[in-house]
PDB file of C-alpha atoms and ligand atoms in Angstrom:
ATOM      1  CA  MET N   1      21.483  -1.344  52.373  1.00  0.00           C
ATOM      2  CA  SER N   2      25.041  -2.680  51.958  1.00  0.00           C
ATOM      3  CA  GLN N   3      27.390  -1.054  49.477  1.00  0.00           C
ATOM      4  CA  ASP N   4      27.332  -4.148  47.239  1.00  0.00           C
ATOM      5  CA  LEU N   5      23.534  -4.221  47.200  1.00  0.00           C
ATOM      6  CA  ALA N   6      23.353  -0.490  46.421  1.00  0.00           C
ATOM      7  CA  LEU N   7      25.821  -1.048  43.588  1.00  0.00           C
ATOM      8  CA  LEU N   8      23.758  -3.963  42.260  1.00  0.00           C
ATOM      9  CA  VAL N   9      20.628  -1.794  42.238  1.00  0.00           C
ATOM     10  CA  ALA N  10      22.546   0.959  40.446  1.00  0.00           C
ATOM     11  CA  LEU N  11      23.983  -1.565  37.999  1.00  0.00           C
ATOM     12  CA  GLN N  12      20.488  -2.756  37.129  1.00  0.00           C
ATOM     13  CA  GLU N  13      19.369   0.811  36.438  1.00  0.00           C
ATOM     14  CA  THR N  14      22.426   1.338  34.238  1.00  0.00           C
ATOM     15  CA  ASP N  15      21.695  -1.836  32.297  1.00  0.00           C
ATOM     16  CA  ARG N  16      18.085  -0.771  31.844  1.00  0.00           C
ATOM     17  CA  GLN N  17      19.301   2.492  30.292  1.00  0.00           C
ATOM     18  CA  LEU N  18      21.783   0.645  28.068  1.00  0.00           C
ATOM     19  CA  ALA N  19      19.062  -1.756  26.889  1.00  0.00           C
ATOM     20  CA  GLU N  20      16.952   1.276  25.976  1.00  0.00           C
ATOM     21  CA  CYS N  21      19.914   2.557  24.008  1.00  0.00           C
ATOM     22  CA  GLN N  22      19.537  -0.179  21.385  1.00  0.00           C
ATOM     23  CA  THR N  23      15.889   0.716  20.843  1.00  0.00           C
ATOM     24  CA  LYS N  24      16.627   4.434  20.747  1.00  0.00           C
ATOM     25  CA  THR N  25      19.511   4.065  18.313  1.00  0.00           C
ATOM     26  CA  ARG N  26      17.218   2.059  16.035  1.00  0.00           C
ATOM     27  CA  GLN N  27      14.606   4.816  16.338  1.00  0.00           C
ATOM     28  CA  PHE N  28      17.114   7.393  15.098  1.00  0.00           C
ATOM     29  CA  ALA N  29      17.816   5.248  12.028  1.00  0.00           C
ATOM     30  CA  VAL N  30      14.091   4.624  11.417  1.00  0.00           C
ATOM     31  CA  GLU N  31      13.447   8.359  11.648  1.00  0.00           C
ATOM     32  CA  ARG N  32      16.161   9.055   9.061  1.00  0.00           C
ATOM     33  CA  GLU N  33      14.578   6.526   6.699  1.00  0.00           C
ATOM     34  CA  ARG N  34      11.198   8.181   7.218  1.00  0.00           C
ATOM     35  CA  ILE N  35      12.624  11.648   6.416  1.00  0.00           C
ATOM     36  CA  GLU N  36      14.204  10.363   3.204  1.00  0.00           C
ATOM     37  CA  ALA N  37      11.084   8.420   2.137  1.00  0.00           C
ATOM     38  CA  ASP N  38       8.957  11.502   2.777  1.00  0.00           C
ATOM     39  CA  PHE N  39      11.223  13.564   0.533  1.00  0.00           C
ATOM     40  CA  GLN N  40      11.137  10.894  -2.186  1.00  0.00           C
ATOM     41  CA  SER N  41       7.330  10.749  -2.156  1.00  0.00           C
ATOM     42  CA  ARG N  42       7.058  14.536  -2.329  1.00  0.00           C
ATOM     43  CA  ILE N  43       9.327  14.697  -5.356  1.00  0.00           C
ATOM     44  CA  ALA N  44       7.778  11.662  -7.105  1.00  0.00           C
ATOM     45  CA  ALA N  45       6.284  13.808  -9.917  1.00  0.00           C
ATOM     46  CA  PHE N  46       9.648  15.460 -10.482  1.00  0.00           C
ATOM     47  CA  VAL N  47      11.454  12.100 -10.539  1.00  0.00           C
ATOM     48  CA  ALA N  48       8.903  10.721 -13.040  1.00  0.00           C
ATOM     49  CA  ALA N  49       9.302  13.735 -15.363  1.00  0.00           C
ATOM     50  CA  GLN N  50      13.095  13.500 -15.112  1.00  0.00           C
ATOM     51  CA  ALA N  51      13.030   9.762 -15.952  1.00  0.00           C
ATOM     52  CA  ASN N  52      10.754  10.510 -18.911  1.00  0.00           C
ATOM     53  CA  LEU N  53      13.110  13.225 -20.086  1.00  0.00           C
ATOM     54  CA  ASP N  54      16.111  10.893 -19.863  1.00  0.00           C
ATOM     55  CA  ALA N  55      14.257   8.250 -21.885  1.00  0.00           C
ATOM     56  CA  VAL N  56      13.269  10.695 -24.665  1.00  0.00           C
ATOM     57  CA  ARG N  57      16.806  12.125 -24.823  1.00  0.00           C
ATOM     58  CA  HIS N  58      18.096   8.568 -25.224  1.00  0.00           C
ATOM     59  CA  ARG N  59      15.604   7.976 -28.050  1.00  0.00           C
ATOM     60  CA  LEU N  60      16.679  11.218 -29.722  1.00  0.00           C
ATOM     61  CA  ARG N  61      20.313  10.029 -29.747  1.00  0.00           C
ATOM     62  CA  ASP N  62      19.218   6.740 -31.394  1.00  0.00           C
ATOM     63  CA  LEU N  63      17.213   8.633 -34.017  1.00  0.00           C
ATOM     64  CA  GLU N  64      20.196  10.882 -34.806  1.00  0.00           C
ATOM     65  CA  ILE N  65      22.374   7.791 -35.336  1.00  0.00           C
ATOM     66  CA  GLU N  66      19.694   6.294 -37.609  1.00  0.00           C
ATOM     67  CA  LEU N  67      19.446   9.554 -39.598  1.00  0.00           C
ATOM     68  CA  ALA N  68      23.212   9.591 -40.113  1.00  0.00           C
ATOM     69  CA  GLN N  69      22.990   6.015 -41.448  1.00  0.00           C
ATOM     70  CA  PHE N  70      20.223   6.959 -43.942  1.00  0.00           C
ATOM     71  CA  GLN N  71      22.236   9.991 -45.036  1.00  0.00           C
ATOM     72  CA  ALA N  72      25.317   7.776 -45.557  1.00  0.00           C
ATOM     73  CA  GLN N  73      23.183   5.384 -47.648  1.00  0.00           C
ATOM     74  CA  PHE N  74      21.840   8.333 -49.665  1.00  0.00           C
ATOM     75  CA  ASN N  75      25.410   9.542 -50.360  1.00  0.00           C
ATOM     76  CA  LYS N  76      26.587   6.050 -51.327  1.00  0.00           C
ATOM     77  CA  TYR N  77      23.747   5.476 -53.832  1.00  0.00           C
ATOM     78  CA  THR N  78      24.144   8.977 -55.222  1.00  0.00           C
ATOM     79  CA  ALA N  79      27.818   8.145 -55.896  1.00  0.00           C
ATOM     80  CA  ASP N  80      26.769   4.771 -57.371  1.00  0.00           C
ATOM     81  CA  LEU N  81      24.539   6.634 -59.799  1.00  0.00           C
ATOM     82  CA  GLN N  82      27.651   8.171 -61.422  1.00  0.00           C
ATOM     83  CA  ARG N  83      29.010   4.680 -62.173  1.00  0.00           C
ATOM     84  CA  VAL N  84      25.931   2.866 -63.555  1.00  0.00           C
ATOM     85  CA  ARG N  85      26.570   0.836 -66.693  1.00  0.00           C
ATOM     86  CA  ASN N  86      23.028   0.021 -67.756  1.00  0.00           C
ATOM     87  CA  GLN N  87      19.384   0.865 -67.293  1.00  0.00           C
ATOM     88  CA  ARG N  88      18.861  -1.834 -64.630  1.00  0.00           C
ATOM     89  CA  GLU N  89      21.701  -0.486 -62.424  1.00  0.00           C
ATOM     90  CA  TYR N  90      20.387   3.022 -62.948  1.00  0.00           C
ATOM     91  CA  GLU N  91      16.882   2.039 -61.774  1.00  0.00           C
ATOM     92  CA  THR N  92      18.264   0.215 -58.736  1.00  0.00           C
ATOM     93  CA  ALA N  93      20.321   3.233 -57.688  1.00  0.00           C
ATOM     94  CA  ILE N  94      17.370   5.592 -58.148  1.00  0.00           C
ATOM     95  CA  ARG N  95      15.136   3.288 -56.068  1.00  0.00           C
ATOM     96  CA  GLU N  96      17.722   3.059 -53.242  1.00  0.00           C
ATOM     97  CA  ILE N  97      18.197   6.833 -53.288  1.00  0.00           C
ATOM     98  CA  ASP N  98      14.425   7.338 -52.981  1.00  0.00           C
ATOM     99  CA  MET N  99      14.180   4.867 -50.114  1.00  0.00           C
ATOM    100  CA  ALA N 100      17.072   6.440 -48.203  1.00  0.00           C
ATOM    101  CA  LYS N 101      15.585   9.899 -48.726  1.00  0.00           C
ATOM    102  CA  LYS N 102      12.158   8.745 -47.551  1.00  0.00           C
ATOM    103  CA  SER N 103      13.586   7.024 -44.470  1.00  0.00           C
ATOM    104  CA  ALA N 104      15.675  10.114 -43.651  1.00  0.00           C
ATOM    105  CA  THR N 105      12.582  12.351 -43.942  1.00  0.00           C
ATOM    106  CA  GLN N 106      10.601  10.059 -41.622  1.00  0.00           C
ATOM    107  CA  CYS N 107      13.503  10.017 -39.204  1.00  0.00           C
ATOM    108  CA  GLU N 108      13.741  13.814 -39.245  1.00  0.00           C
ATOM    109  CA  ALA N 109      10.048  14.060 -38.416  1.00  0.00           C
ATOM    110  CA  LYS N 110      10.541  11.739 -35.434  1.00  0.00           C
ATOM    111  CA  ILE N 111      13.539  13.810 -34.326  1.00  0.00           C
ATOM    112  CA  ALA N 112      11.470  17.000 -34.448  1.00  0.00           C
ATOM    113  CA  GLU N 113       8.754  15.271 -32.426  1.00  0.00           C
ATOM    114  CA  ALA N 114      11.257  14.080 -29.804  1.00  0.00           C
ATOM    115  CA  GLN N 115      12.785  17.556 -29.590  1.00  0.00           C
ATOM    116  CA  ALA N 116       9.352  19.057 -28.930  1.00  0.00           C
ATOM    117  CA  VAL N 117       8.679  16.505 -26.167  1.00  0.00           C
ATOM    118  CA  ILE N 118      12.104  17.208 -24.658  1.00  0.00           C
ATOM    119  CA  ALA N 119      11.416  20.953 -24.588  1.00  0.00           C
ATOM    120  CA  LYS N 120       8.103  20.335 -22.836  1.00  0.00           C
ATOM    121  CA  LEU N 121       9.640  17.953 -20.280  1.00  0.00           C
ATOM    122  CA  GLU N 122      12.581  20.277 -19.650  1.00  0.00           C
ATOM    123  CA  ALA N 123      10.118  23.046 -18.828  1.00  0.00           C
ATOM    124  CA  GLU N 124       8.195  20.693 -16.517  1.00  0.00           C
ATOM    125  CA  VAL N 125      11.368  19.569 -14.714  1.00  0.00           C
ATOM    126  CA  ALA N 126      12.505  23.187 -14.357  1.00  0.00           C
ATOM    127  CA  SER N 127       9.115  24.173 -12.908  1.00  0.00           C
ATOM    128  CA  TYR N 128       9.655  21.673 -10.056  1.00  0.00           C
ATOM    129  CA  ALA N 129      13.155  22.933  -9.287  1.00  0.00           C
ATOM    130  CA  PRO N 130      12.397  25.699  -6.734  1.00  0.00           C
ATOM    131  CA  ASP N 131      10.108  23.417  -4.694  1.00  0.00           C
ATOM    132  CA  ILE N 132      12.572  20.541  -4.889  1.00  0.00           C
ATOM    133  CA  GLU N 133      15.376  22.756  -3.616  1.00  0.00           C
ATOM    134  CA  LYS N 134      13.219  23.874  -0.709  1.00  0.00           C
ATOM    135  CA  ARG N 135      12.255  20.305   0.144  1.00  0.00           C
ATOM    136  CA  ARG N 136      15.820  19.093  -0.201  1.00  0.00           C
ATOM    137  CA  ALA N 137      16.983  21.836   2.177  1.00  0.00           C
ATOM    138  CA  GLU N 138      14.244  20.816   4.638  1.00  0.00           C
ATOM    139  CA  MET N 139      15.283  17.176   4.407  1.00  0.00           C
ATOM    140  CA  ASP N 140      18.971  18.017   4.886  1.00  0.00           C
ATOM    141  CA  ALA N 141      18.119  20.129   7.945  1.00  0.00           C
ATOM    142  CA  ALA N 142      15.945  17.367   9.433  1.00  0.00           C
ATOM    143  CA  LEU N 143      18.674  14.775   8.818  1.00  0.00           C
ATOM    144  CA  ALA N 144      21.332  17.010  10.360  1.00  0.00           C
ATOM    145  CA  GLU N 145      19.146  17.554  13.425  1.00  0.00           C
ATOM    146  CA  ASN N 146      18.580  13.802  13.714  1.00  0.00           C
ATOM    147  CA  MET N 147      22.331  13.101  13.523  1.00  0.00           C
ATOM    148  CA  ARG N 148      23.069  15.841  16.061  1.00  0.00           C
ATOM    149  CA  ALA N 149      20.505  14.406  18.497  1.00  0.00           C
ATOM    150  CA  GLU N 150      21.870  10.900  17.963  1.00  0.00           C
ATOM    151  CA  ALA N 151      25.460  12.024  18.577  1.00  0.00           C
ATOM    152  CA  ALA N 152      24.390  13.826  21.774  1.00  0.00           C
ATOM    153  CA  TYR N 153      22.496  10.741  22.892  1.00  0.00           C
ATOM    154  CA  LEU N 154      25.439   8.425  22.154  1.00  0.00           C
ATOM    155  CA  ALA N 155      27.732  10.718  24.149  1.00  0.00           C
ATOM    156  CA  GLU N 156      25.344  10.316  27.097  1.00  0.00           C
ATOM    157  CA  VAL N 157      25.373   6.541  26.613  1.00  0.00           C
ATOM    158  CA  GLU N 158      29.165   6.575  26.651  1.00  0.00           C
ATOM    159  CA  ILE N 159      29.024   8.278  30.062  1.00  0.00           C
ATOM    160  CA  ILE N 160      26.626   5.577  31.300  1.00  0.00           C
ATOM    161  CA  ARG N 161      28.978   2.868  30.012  1.00  0.00           C
ATOM    162  CA  HIS N 162      31.835   4.542  31.846  1.00  0.00           C
ATOM    163  CA  GLN N 163      29.766   4.645  35.045  1.00  0.00           C
ATOM    164  CA  ARG N 164      28.998   0.966  34.626  1.00  0.00           C
ATOM    165  CA  ARG N 165      32.696   0.112  34.391  1.00  0.00           C
ATOM    166  CA  GLU N 166      33.300   2.096  37.580  1.00  0.00           C
ATOM    167  CA  MET N 167      30.521   0.162  39.358  1.00  0.00           C
ATOM    168  CA  GLU N 168      31.918  -3.146  38.168  1.00  0.00           C
ATOM    169  CA  ALA N 169      35.316  -2.231  39.561  1.00  0.00           C
ATOM    170  CA  LYS N 170      33.804  -1.484  42.985  1.00  0.00           C
ATOM    171  CA  LEU N 171      31.561  -4.540  43.162  1.00  0.00           C
ATOM    172  CA  SER N 172      32.773  -7.824  44.678  1.00  0.00           C
ATOM    173  CA  LYS N 173      33.630 -10.456  42.078  1.00  0.00           C
ATOM    174  CA  THR N 174      31.139 -12.939  43.550  1.00  0.00           C
ATOM    175  CA  TRP N 175      28.182 -10.610  43.162  1.00  0.00           C
ATOM    176  CA  LEU N 176      29.316  -9.431  39.781  1.00  0.00           C
ATOM    177  CA  THR N 177      29.357 -13.058  38.593  1.00  0.00           C
ATOM    178  CA  ASN N 178      25.968 -13.710  40.219  1.00  0.00           C
ATOM    179  CA  TYR N 179      24.535 -10.613  38.614  1.00  0.00           C
ATOM    180  CA  ALA N 180      25.729 -11.708  35.167  1.00  0.00           C
ATOM    181  CA  ARG N 181      24.342 -15.217  35.676  1.00  0.00           C
ATOM    182  CA  VAL N 182      20.858 -14.071  36.756  1.00  0.00           C
ATOM    183  CA  SER N 183      20.850 -11.426  34.017  1.00  0.00           C
ATOM    184  CA  LYS N 184      21.345 -14.150  31.417  1.00  0.00           C
ATOM    185  CA  LEU N 185      18.647 -16.331  32.994  1.00  0.00           C
ATOM    186  CA  ARG N 186      16.108 -13.556  33.521  1.00  0.00           C
ATOM    187  CA  GLY N 187      16.461 -11.471  30.365  1.00  0.00           C
ATOM    188  CA  GLY N 188      18.367  -8.690  32.092  1.00  0.00           C
ATOM    189  CA  GLN N 189      15.925  -8.367  35.013  1.00  0.00           C
ATOM    190  CA  VAL N 190      18.253  -9.189  37.908  1.00  0.00           C
ATOM    191  CA  MET N 191      17.002  -7.071  40.776  1.00  0.00           C
ATOM    192  CA  SER N 192      13.633  -7.433  42.381  1.00  0.00           C
ATOM    193  CA  GLN N 193      12.147  -5.058  44.885  1.00  0.00           C
ATOM    194  CA  VAL N 194      10.454  -6.578  47.889  1.00  0.00           C
ATOM    195  CA  ILE N 195       6.988  -5.091  48.248  1.00  0.00           C
ATOM    196  CA  ASN N 196       4.615  -6.121  51.014  1.00  0.00           C
ATOM    197  CA  GLY N 197       6.671  -9.201  51.816  1.00  0.00           C
ATOM    198  CA  ALA N 198       6.805 -10.588  48.293  1.00  0.00           C
ATOM    199  CA  CYS N 199       9.255 -10.648  45.395  1.00  0.00           C
ATOM    200  CA  SER N 200       7.754  -8.055  43.025  1.00  0.00           C
ATOM    201  CA  ALA N 201       9.076  -9.891  39.947  1.00  0.00           C
ATOM    202  CA  CYS N 202       7.561 -13.350  40.532  1.00  0.00           C
ATOM    203  CA  ARG N 203       5.062 -12.536  43.330  1.00  0.00           C
ATOM    204  CA  MET N 204       6.463 -15.287  45.585  1.00  0.00           C
ATOM    205  CA  ARG N 205       6.122 -14.445  49.272  1.00  0.00           C
ATOM    206  CA  LEU N 206       9.426 -14.330  51.176  1.00  0.00           C
ATOM    207  CA  ARG N 207      10.108 -16.522  54.184  1.00  0.00           C
ATOM    208  CA  PRO N 208       9.590 -14.338  57.279  1.00  0.00           C
ATOM    209  CA  GLN N 209      13.252 -14.575  58.303  1.00  0.00           C
ATOM    210  CA  VAL N 210      14.504 -13.587  54.809  1.00  0.00           C
ATOM    211  CA  HIS N 211      11.962 -10.795  54.673  1.00  0.00           C
ATOM    212  CA  SER N 212      13.181  -9.477  57.982  1.00  0.00           C
ATOM    213  CA  LEU N 213      16.850  -9.549  56.911  1.00  0.00           C
ATOM    214  CA  VAL N 214      16.094  -7.905  53.555  1.00  0.00           C
ATOM    215  CA  ARG N 215      14.107  -5.165  55.307  1.00  0.00           C
ATOM    216  CA  GLN N 216      16.964  -4.517  57.701  1.00  0.00           C
ATOM    217  CA  GLY N 217      19.497  -4.533  54.861  1.00  0.00           C
ATOM    218  CA  ILE N 218      21.503  -7.338  56.402  1.00  0.00           C
ATOM    219  CA  GLY N 219      23.344  -9.385  53.787  1.00  0.00           C
ATOM    220  CA  ILE N 220      22.257  -9.946  50.176  1.00  0.00           C
ATOM    221  CA  HIS N 221      19.464 -12.440  49.496  1.00  0.00           C
ATOM    222  CA  THR N 222      17.961 -13.972  46.404  1.00  0.00           C
ATOM    223  CA  CYS N 223      14.376 -14.992  45.741  1.00  0.00           C
ATOM    224  CA  ASP N 224      13.873 -18.733  46.423  1.00  0.00           C
ATOM    225  CA  ASN N 225      11.583 -18.953  43.422  1.00  0.00           C
ATOM    226  CA  CYS N 226      13.100 -16.826  40.615  1.00  0.00           C
ATOM    227  CA  GLY N 227      16.648 -16.358  41.876  1.00  0.00           C
ATOM    228  CA  ARG N 228      16.595 -12.579  41.482  1.00  0.00           C
ATOM    229  CA  ILE N 229      18.530 -10.440  43.944  1.00  0.00           C
ATOM    230  CA  LEU N 230      16.178  -8.854  46.466  1.00  0.00           C
ATOM    231  CA  PHE N 231      16.248  -5.294  47.735  1.00  0.00           C
ATOM    232  CA  TYR N 232      13.949  -3.251  49.897  1.00  0.00           C
ATOM    233  CA  ARG N 233      12.963   0.397  49.866  1.00  0.00           C
ATOM    234  CA  PRO N 234      10.677   1.542  52.682  1.00  0.00           C
ATOM    235  CA  ASP N 235       9.038   4.241  50.535  1.00  0.00           C
ATOM    236  CA  ALA N 236       7.743   1.677  48.015  1.00  0.00           C
ATOM    237  CA  GLU N 237       5.365   0.051  50.478  1.00  0.00           C
ATOM    238  CA  ALA N 238       1.884   1.291  51.045  1.00  0.00           C
ATOM    239  CA  PRO N 239       0.974   2.028  54.675  1.00  0.00           C
ATOM    240  CA  PRO N 240      -0.945  -0.890  56.307  1.00  0.00           C
ATOM    241  CA  ALA N 241      -4.386   0.727  56.051  1.00  0.00           C
ATOM    242  CA  GLU N 242      -3.870   1.618  52.420  1.00  0.00           C
ATOM    243  CA  ARG N 243      -2.373  -1.806  51.732  1.00  0.00           C
ATOM    244  CA  ALA N 244      -5.522  -3.474  53.045  1.00  0.00           C
ATOM    245  CA  SER N 245      -7.733  -1.401  50.794  1.00  0.00           C
ATOM    246  CA  LEU N 246      -5.433  -2.030  47.819  1.00  0.00           C
ATOM    247  CA  GLU N 247      -5.586  -5.766  48.422  1.00  0.00           C
ATOM    248  CA  LYS N 248      -9.353  -5.553  48.669  1.00  0.00           C
ATOM    249  CA  ALA N 249      -9.490  -3.650  45.387  1.00  0.00           C
ATOM    250  CA  ALA N 250      -7.200  -6.194  43.727  1.00  0.00           C
ATOM    251  CA  ALA N 251      -9.365  -9.060  45.005  1.00  0.00           C
ATOM    252  CA  ALA N 252     -12.481  -7.316  43.668  1.00  0.00           C
ATOM    253  CA  ALA N 253     -10.798  -6.805  40.292  1.00  0.00           C
ATOM    254  CA  ASP N 254      -9.820 -10.490  40.152  1.00  0.00           C
ATOM    255  CA  SER N 255     -13.330 -11.773  40.823  1.00  0.00           C
TER     256      SER N 255
HETATM  257 ZN1  LIG Y   1      11.092 -13.899  42.706  1.00  0.00          ZN
END
């Protein structure tokens, strides 16, 4: 096999690894999402209780503002009572004072109710805490391990990229251009091994003369049918006897 052909075969292997890299990098990200989703589902009850607690605390603040308003009304009408000039004004002030007092009492009851709910929810949230901490620690550890593995993998990929650049530098410009062209045409599958006299990618049988040259490693040849660059490895071919039985088996499977 010529040096150029050996480089082309190596280049193809490198590109196969780099194509895998995209899939693998995506897998790392998918795995991280899975770890986080798993954590979220495990702490769903905690999150629900916490959201409930936040909502009731918010309501308590509103009720406290309302109570302050009723108390301000009560104070105002109590002051008004000192300045009444007739029976009608007196009755109005008394009625407003009663209403403010009643509203304040109702509001206080609601506040007490909210406070009781808050105490209960606080206890519930606190009861989840130890488990949450454990799960959070587990998630953080799993994420760190994922990132470490990804970084190690990307370092390996960087080495492969470096090797590819070295191969490119050694390869003749003509074959480098050809390689890129066929790669674009054939979805990255540039090289095709010749097995039993045929192009293994498209199954087209080689012309006897081309087959002979490819076998001897003389020159670089492309498949007449698919245009891929052909290479030959003696170890890939089955011995004649075995080949015959394989072909027979294939024929039987087809029928
Ligand atoms: Zn072919």
